[in-house]
Short mmCIF file of the C-alpha atoms (twelve columns), coordinates in Angstrom:
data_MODEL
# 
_entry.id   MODEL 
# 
loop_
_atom_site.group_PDB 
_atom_site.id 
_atom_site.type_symbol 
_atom_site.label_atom_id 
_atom_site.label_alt_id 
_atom_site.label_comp_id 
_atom_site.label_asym_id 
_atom_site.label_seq_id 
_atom_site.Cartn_x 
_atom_site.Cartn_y 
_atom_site.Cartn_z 
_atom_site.pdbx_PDB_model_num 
ATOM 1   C CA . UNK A 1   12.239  -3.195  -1.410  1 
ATOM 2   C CA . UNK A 2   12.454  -6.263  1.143   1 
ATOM 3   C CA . UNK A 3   11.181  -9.973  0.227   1 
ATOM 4   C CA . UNK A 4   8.190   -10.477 3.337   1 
ATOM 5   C CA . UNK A 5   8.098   -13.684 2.865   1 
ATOM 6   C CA . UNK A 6   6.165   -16.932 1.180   1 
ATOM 7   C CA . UNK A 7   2.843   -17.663 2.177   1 
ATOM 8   C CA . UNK A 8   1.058   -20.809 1.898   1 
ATOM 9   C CA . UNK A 9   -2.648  -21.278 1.189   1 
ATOM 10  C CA . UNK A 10  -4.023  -23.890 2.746   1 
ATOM 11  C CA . UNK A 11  -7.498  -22.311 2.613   1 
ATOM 12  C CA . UNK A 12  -6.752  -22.185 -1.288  1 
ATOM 13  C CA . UNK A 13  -7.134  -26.186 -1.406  1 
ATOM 14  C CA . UNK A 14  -10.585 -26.315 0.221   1 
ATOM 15  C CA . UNK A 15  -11.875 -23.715 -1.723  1 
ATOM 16  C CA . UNK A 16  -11.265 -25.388 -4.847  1 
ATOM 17  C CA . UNK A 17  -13.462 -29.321 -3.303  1 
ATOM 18  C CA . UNK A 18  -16.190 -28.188 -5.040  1 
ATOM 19  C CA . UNK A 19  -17.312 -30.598 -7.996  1 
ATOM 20  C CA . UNK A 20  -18.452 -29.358 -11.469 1 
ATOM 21  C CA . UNK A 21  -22.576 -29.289 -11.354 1 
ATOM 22  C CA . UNK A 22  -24.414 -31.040 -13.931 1 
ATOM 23  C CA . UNK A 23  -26.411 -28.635 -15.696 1 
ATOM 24  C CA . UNK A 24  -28.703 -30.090 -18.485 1 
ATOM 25  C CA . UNK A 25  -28.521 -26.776 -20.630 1 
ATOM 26  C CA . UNK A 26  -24.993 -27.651 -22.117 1 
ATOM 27  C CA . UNK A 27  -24.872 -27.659 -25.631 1 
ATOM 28  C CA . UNK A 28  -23.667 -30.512 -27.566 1 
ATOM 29  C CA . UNK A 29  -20.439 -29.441 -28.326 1 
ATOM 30  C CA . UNK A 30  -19.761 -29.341 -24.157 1 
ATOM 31  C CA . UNK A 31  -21.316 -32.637 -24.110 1 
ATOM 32  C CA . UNK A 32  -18.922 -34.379 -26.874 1 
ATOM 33  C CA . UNK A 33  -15.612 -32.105 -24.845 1 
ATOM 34  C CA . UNK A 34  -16.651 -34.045 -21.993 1 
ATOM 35  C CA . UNK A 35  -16.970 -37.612 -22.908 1 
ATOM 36  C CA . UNK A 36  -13.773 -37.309 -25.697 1 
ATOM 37  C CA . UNK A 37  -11.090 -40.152 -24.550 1 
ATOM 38  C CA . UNK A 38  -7.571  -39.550 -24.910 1 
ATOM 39  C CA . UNK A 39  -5.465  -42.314 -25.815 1 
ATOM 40  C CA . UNK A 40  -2.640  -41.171 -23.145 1 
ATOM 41  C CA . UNK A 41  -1.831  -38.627 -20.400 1 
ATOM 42  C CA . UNK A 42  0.222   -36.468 -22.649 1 
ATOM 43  C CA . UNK A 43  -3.169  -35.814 -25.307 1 
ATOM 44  C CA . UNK A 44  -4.804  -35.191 -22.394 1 
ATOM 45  C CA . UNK A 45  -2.481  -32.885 -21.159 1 
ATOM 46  C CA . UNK A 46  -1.864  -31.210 -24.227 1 
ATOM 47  C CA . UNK A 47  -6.011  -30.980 -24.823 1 
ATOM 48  C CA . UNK A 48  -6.013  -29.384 -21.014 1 
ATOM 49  C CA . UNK A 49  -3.303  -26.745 -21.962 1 
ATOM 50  C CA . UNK A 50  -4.862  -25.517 -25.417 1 
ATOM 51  C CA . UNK A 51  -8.456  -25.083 -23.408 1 
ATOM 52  C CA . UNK A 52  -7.400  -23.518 -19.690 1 
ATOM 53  C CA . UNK A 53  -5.175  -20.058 -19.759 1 
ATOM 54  C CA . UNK A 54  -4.252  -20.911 -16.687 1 
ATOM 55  C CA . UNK A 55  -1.880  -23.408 -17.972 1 
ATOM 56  C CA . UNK A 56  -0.053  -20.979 -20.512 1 
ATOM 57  C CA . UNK A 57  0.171   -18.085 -18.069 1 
ATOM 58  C CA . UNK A 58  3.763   -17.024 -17.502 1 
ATOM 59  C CA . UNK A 59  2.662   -14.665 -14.612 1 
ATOM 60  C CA . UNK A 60  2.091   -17.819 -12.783 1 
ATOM 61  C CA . UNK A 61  2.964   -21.390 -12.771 1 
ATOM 62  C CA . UNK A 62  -0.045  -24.209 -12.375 1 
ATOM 63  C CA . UNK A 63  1.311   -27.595 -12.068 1 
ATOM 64  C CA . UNK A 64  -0.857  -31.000 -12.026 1 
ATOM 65  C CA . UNK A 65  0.069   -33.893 -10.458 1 
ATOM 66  C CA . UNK A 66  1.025   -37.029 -13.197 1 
ATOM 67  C CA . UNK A 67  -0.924  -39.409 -10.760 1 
ATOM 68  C CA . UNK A 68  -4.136  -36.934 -10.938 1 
ATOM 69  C CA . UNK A 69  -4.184  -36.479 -14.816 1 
ATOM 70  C CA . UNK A 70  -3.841  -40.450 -15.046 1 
ATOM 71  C CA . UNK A 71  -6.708  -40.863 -13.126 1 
ATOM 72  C CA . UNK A 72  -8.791  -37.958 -14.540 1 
ATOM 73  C CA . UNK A 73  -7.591  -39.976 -17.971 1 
ATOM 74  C CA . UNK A 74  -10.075 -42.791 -16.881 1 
ATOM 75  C CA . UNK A 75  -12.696 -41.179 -14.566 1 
ATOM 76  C CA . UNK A 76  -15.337 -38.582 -15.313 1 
ATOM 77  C CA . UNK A 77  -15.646 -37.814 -12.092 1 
ATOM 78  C CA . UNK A 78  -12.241 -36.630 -11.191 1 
ATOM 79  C CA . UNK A 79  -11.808 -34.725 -14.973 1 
ATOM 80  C CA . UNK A 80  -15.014 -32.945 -14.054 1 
ATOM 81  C CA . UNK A 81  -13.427 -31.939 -10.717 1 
ATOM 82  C CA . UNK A 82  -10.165 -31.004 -12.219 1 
ATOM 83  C CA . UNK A 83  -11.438 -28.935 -15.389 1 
ATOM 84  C CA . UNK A 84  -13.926 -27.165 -12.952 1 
ATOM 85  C CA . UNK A 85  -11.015 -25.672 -10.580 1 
ATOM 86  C CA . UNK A 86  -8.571  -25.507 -13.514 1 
ATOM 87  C CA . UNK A 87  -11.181 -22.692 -15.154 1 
ATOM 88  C CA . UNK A 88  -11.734 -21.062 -11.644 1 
ATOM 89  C CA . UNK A 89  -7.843  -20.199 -11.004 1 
ATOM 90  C CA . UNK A 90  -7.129  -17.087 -12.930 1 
ATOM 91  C CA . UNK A 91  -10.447 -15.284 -10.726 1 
ATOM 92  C CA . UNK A 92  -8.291  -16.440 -7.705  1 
ATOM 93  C CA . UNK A 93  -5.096  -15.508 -8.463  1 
ATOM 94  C CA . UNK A 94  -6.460  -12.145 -8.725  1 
ATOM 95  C CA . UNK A 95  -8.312  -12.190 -5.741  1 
ATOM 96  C CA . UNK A 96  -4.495  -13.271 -4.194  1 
ATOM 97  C CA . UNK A 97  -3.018  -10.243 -5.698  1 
ATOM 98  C CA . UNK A 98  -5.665  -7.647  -5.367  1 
ATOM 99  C CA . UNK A 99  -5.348  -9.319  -1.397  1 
ATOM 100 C CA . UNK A 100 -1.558  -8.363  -1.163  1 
ATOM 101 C CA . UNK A 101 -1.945  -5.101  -2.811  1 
ATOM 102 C CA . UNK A 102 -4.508  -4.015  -0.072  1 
ATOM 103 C CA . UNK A 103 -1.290  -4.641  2.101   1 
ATOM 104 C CA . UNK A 104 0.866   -2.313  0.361   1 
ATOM 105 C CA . UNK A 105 2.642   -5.452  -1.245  1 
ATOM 106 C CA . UNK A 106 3.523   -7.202  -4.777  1 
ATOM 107 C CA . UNK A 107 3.571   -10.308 -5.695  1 
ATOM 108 C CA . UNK A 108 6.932   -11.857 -6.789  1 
ATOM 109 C CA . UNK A 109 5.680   -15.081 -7.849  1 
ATOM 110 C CA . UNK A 110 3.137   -17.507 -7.395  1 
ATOM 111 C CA . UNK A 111 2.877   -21.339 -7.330  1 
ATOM 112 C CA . UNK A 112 -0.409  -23.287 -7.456  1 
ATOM 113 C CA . UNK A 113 -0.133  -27.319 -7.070  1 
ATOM 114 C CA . UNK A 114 -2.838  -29.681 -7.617  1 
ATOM 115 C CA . UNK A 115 -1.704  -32.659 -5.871  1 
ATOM 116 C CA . UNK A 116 -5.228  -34.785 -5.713  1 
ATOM 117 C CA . UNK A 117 -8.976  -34.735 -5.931  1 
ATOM 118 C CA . UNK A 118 -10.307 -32.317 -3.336  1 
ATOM 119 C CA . UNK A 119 -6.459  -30.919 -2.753  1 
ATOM 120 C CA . UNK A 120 -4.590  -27.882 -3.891  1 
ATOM 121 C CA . UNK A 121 -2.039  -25.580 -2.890  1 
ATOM 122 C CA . UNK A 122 -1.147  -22.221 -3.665  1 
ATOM 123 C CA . UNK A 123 2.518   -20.350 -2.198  1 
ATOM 124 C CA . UNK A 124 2.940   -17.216 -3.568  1 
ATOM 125 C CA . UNK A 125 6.401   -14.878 -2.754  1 
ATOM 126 C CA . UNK A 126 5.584   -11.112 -1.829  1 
ATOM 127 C CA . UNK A 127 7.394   -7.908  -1.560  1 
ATOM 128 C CA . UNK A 128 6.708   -4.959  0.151   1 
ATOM 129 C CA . UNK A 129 6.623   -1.838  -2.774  1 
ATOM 130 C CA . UNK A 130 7.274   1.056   -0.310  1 
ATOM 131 C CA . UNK A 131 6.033   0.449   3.474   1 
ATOM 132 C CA . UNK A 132 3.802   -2.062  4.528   1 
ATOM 133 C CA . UNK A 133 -0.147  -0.237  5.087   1 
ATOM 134 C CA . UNK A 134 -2.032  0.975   2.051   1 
ATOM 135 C CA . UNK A 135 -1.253  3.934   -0.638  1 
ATOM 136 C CA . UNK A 136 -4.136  5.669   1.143   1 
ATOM 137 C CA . UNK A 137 -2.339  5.408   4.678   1 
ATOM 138 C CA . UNK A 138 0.800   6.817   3.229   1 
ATOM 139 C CA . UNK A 139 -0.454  9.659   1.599   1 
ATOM 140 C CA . UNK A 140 -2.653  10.565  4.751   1 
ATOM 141 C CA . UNK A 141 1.156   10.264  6.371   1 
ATOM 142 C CA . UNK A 142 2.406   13.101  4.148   1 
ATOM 143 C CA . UNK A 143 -0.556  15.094  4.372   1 
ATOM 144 C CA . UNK A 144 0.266   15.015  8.131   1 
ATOM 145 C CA . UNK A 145 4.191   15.840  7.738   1 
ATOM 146 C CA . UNK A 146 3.085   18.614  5.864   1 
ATOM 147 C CA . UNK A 147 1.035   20.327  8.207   1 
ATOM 148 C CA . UNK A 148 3.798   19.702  11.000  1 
ATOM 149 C CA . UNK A 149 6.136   21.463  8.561   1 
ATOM 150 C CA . UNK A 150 3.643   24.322  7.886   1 
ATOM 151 C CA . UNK A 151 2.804   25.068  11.373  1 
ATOM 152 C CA . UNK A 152 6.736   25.407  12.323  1 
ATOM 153 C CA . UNK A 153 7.391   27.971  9.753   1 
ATOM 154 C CA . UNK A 154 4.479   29.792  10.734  1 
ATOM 155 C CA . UNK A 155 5.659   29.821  14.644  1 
ATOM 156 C CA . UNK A 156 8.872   30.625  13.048  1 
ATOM 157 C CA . UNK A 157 7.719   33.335  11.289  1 
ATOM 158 C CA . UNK A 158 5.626   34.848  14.377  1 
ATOM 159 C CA . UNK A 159 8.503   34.184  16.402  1 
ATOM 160 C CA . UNK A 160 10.829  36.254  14.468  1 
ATOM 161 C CA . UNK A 161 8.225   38.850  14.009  1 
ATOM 162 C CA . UNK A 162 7.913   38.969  17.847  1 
ATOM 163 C CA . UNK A 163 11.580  39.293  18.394  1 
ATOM 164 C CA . UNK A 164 11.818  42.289  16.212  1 
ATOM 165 C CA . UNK A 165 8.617   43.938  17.649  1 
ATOM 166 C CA . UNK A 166 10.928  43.385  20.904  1 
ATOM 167 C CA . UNK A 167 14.390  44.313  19.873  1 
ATOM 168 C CA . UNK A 168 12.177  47.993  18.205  1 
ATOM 169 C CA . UNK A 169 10.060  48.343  21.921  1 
ATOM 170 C CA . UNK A 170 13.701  47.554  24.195  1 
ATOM 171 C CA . UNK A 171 15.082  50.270  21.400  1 
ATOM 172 C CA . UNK A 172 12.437  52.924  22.016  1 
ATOM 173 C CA . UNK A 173 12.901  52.140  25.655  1 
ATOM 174 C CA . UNK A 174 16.303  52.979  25.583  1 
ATOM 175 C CA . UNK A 175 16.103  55.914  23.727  1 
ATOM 176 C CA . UNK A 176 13.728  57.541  26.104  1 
ATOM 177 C CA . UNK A 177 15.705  56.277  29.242  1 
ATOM 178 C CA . UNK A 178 18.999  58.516  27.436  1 
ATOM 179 C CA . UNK A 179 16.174  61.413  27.069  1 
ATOM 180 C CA . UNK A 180 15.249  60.872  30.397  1 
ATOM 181 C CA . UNK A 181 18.547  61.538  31.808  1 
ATOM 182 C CA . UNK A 182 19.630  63.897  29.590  1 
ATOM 183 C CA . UNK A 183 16.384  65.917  30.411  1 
ATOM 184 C CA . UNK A 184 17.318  65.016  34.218  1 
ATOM 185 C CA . UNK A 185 20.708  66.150  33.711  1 
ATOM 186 C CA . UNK A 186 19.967  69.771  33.041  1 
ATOM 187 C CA . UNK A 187 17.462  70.171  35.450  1 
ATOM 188 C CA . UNK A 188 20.033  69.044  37.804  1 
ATOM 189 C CA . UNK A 189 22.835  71.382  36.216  1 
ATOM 190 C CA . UNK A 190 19.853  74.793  35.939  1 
ATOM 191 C CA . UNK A 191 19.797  74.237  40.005  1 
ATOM 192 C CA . UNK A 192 22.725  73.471  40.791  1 
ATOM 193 C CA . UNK A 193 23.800  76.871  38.786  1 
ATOM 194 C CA . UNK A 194 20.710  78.418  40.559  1 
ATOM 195 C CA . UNK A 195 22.035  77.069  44.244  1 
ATOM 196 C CA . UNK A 196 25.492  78.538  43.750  1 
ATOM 197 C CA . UNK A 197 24.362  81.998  42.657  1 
ATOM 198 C CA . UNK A 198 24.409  81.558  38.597  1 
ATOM 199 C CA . UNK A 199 21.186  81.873  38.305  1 
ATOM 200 C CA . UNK A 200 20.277  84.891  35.932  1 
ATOM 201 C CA . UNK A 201 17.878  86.499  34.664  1 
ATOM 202 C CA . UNK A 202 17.636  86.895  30.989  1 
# 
């Protein structure tokens, strides 16, 4: 099991410049969330922590930049922005993983950065589990070893079957060549006997 390597998302950042819609169907409990004050970047901080998973996960690390949650401490605008990608990261850490796994890899670890409004980044560390291709490529690679191996014992086994029928016909060859000549022999012999006078009547 080999480290591949780290990979950077740069494509993670711009996926995440969209801002919050308003939508005028939020109750009034979303309503109060949203215009609450904190008297410091550590309430804040804390108040972002209890409401986004994200921020508790220990399969992951999220990490926000102190300059961003200042700002976000004072402007609507940017708190709206940050809350909105905060609660879209777990869907795309999956989407990361369920990305590597298509590859035949695991994910190690995995870093996500919010530097600024309107940028992010995400590294994450992968492994390959076996080989790299899919579970579905490496199965259809045994399947195929398999055969190889079946169709070599079977032209083994008509091989050796082909051998004996030869080593029985070169047999039954040989015992009718010795018949043969025996047979030959006495014919020989009977007029031979018959050319020198032996040859009697019975």
């Amino acid at each position: 099991m080999a480290i591949t390597g780290v990979n950077q998302y740069t494509t993670y950042a711009n996926y995440y410049t969209q801002t919050k819609p308003k939508d005028s169907s939020e109750n009034a409990t979303e309503q109060q969330t949203a215009e609450k004050t904190y008297s410091n970047t550590r309430e804040y901080s804390n108040y972002l922590t209890e409401k986004y998973k994200c921020l508790k996960s220990t399969e992951y690390s999220v990490e926000i930049n102190s300059s961003l949650l200042s700002k976000a401490l004072g402007d609507e605008k940017t708190s709206e922005w940050l809350e909105y990608n905060l609660a879209l990261i777990p869907e795309n850490v999956e989407k990361i993983k369920s990305t590597q796994a298509a590859r035949g890899c695991k994910v190690l670890s995995c870093s996500i950065k919010i530097n600024g409004y309107d940028s992010m980044t995400a590294e994450t560390c992968v492994t390959d589990e076996v080989d790299s291709g899919t579970e579905k490529a490496r199965e259809e690679l045994r399947e195929r070893i398999k055969k190889i191996r079946e169709e070599k014992k079977d032209e083994e086994e008509k091989a050796e079957e082909k051998r004996q029928e030869d080593e029985a016909s070169e047999k039954l060859q040989l015992d009718k060549n010795i018949k043969l000549r025996y047979d030959s022999g006495i014919v020989i012999a009977g007029n031979m006997m018959r050319g020198n006078g032996f040859d009697q009547k019975m």
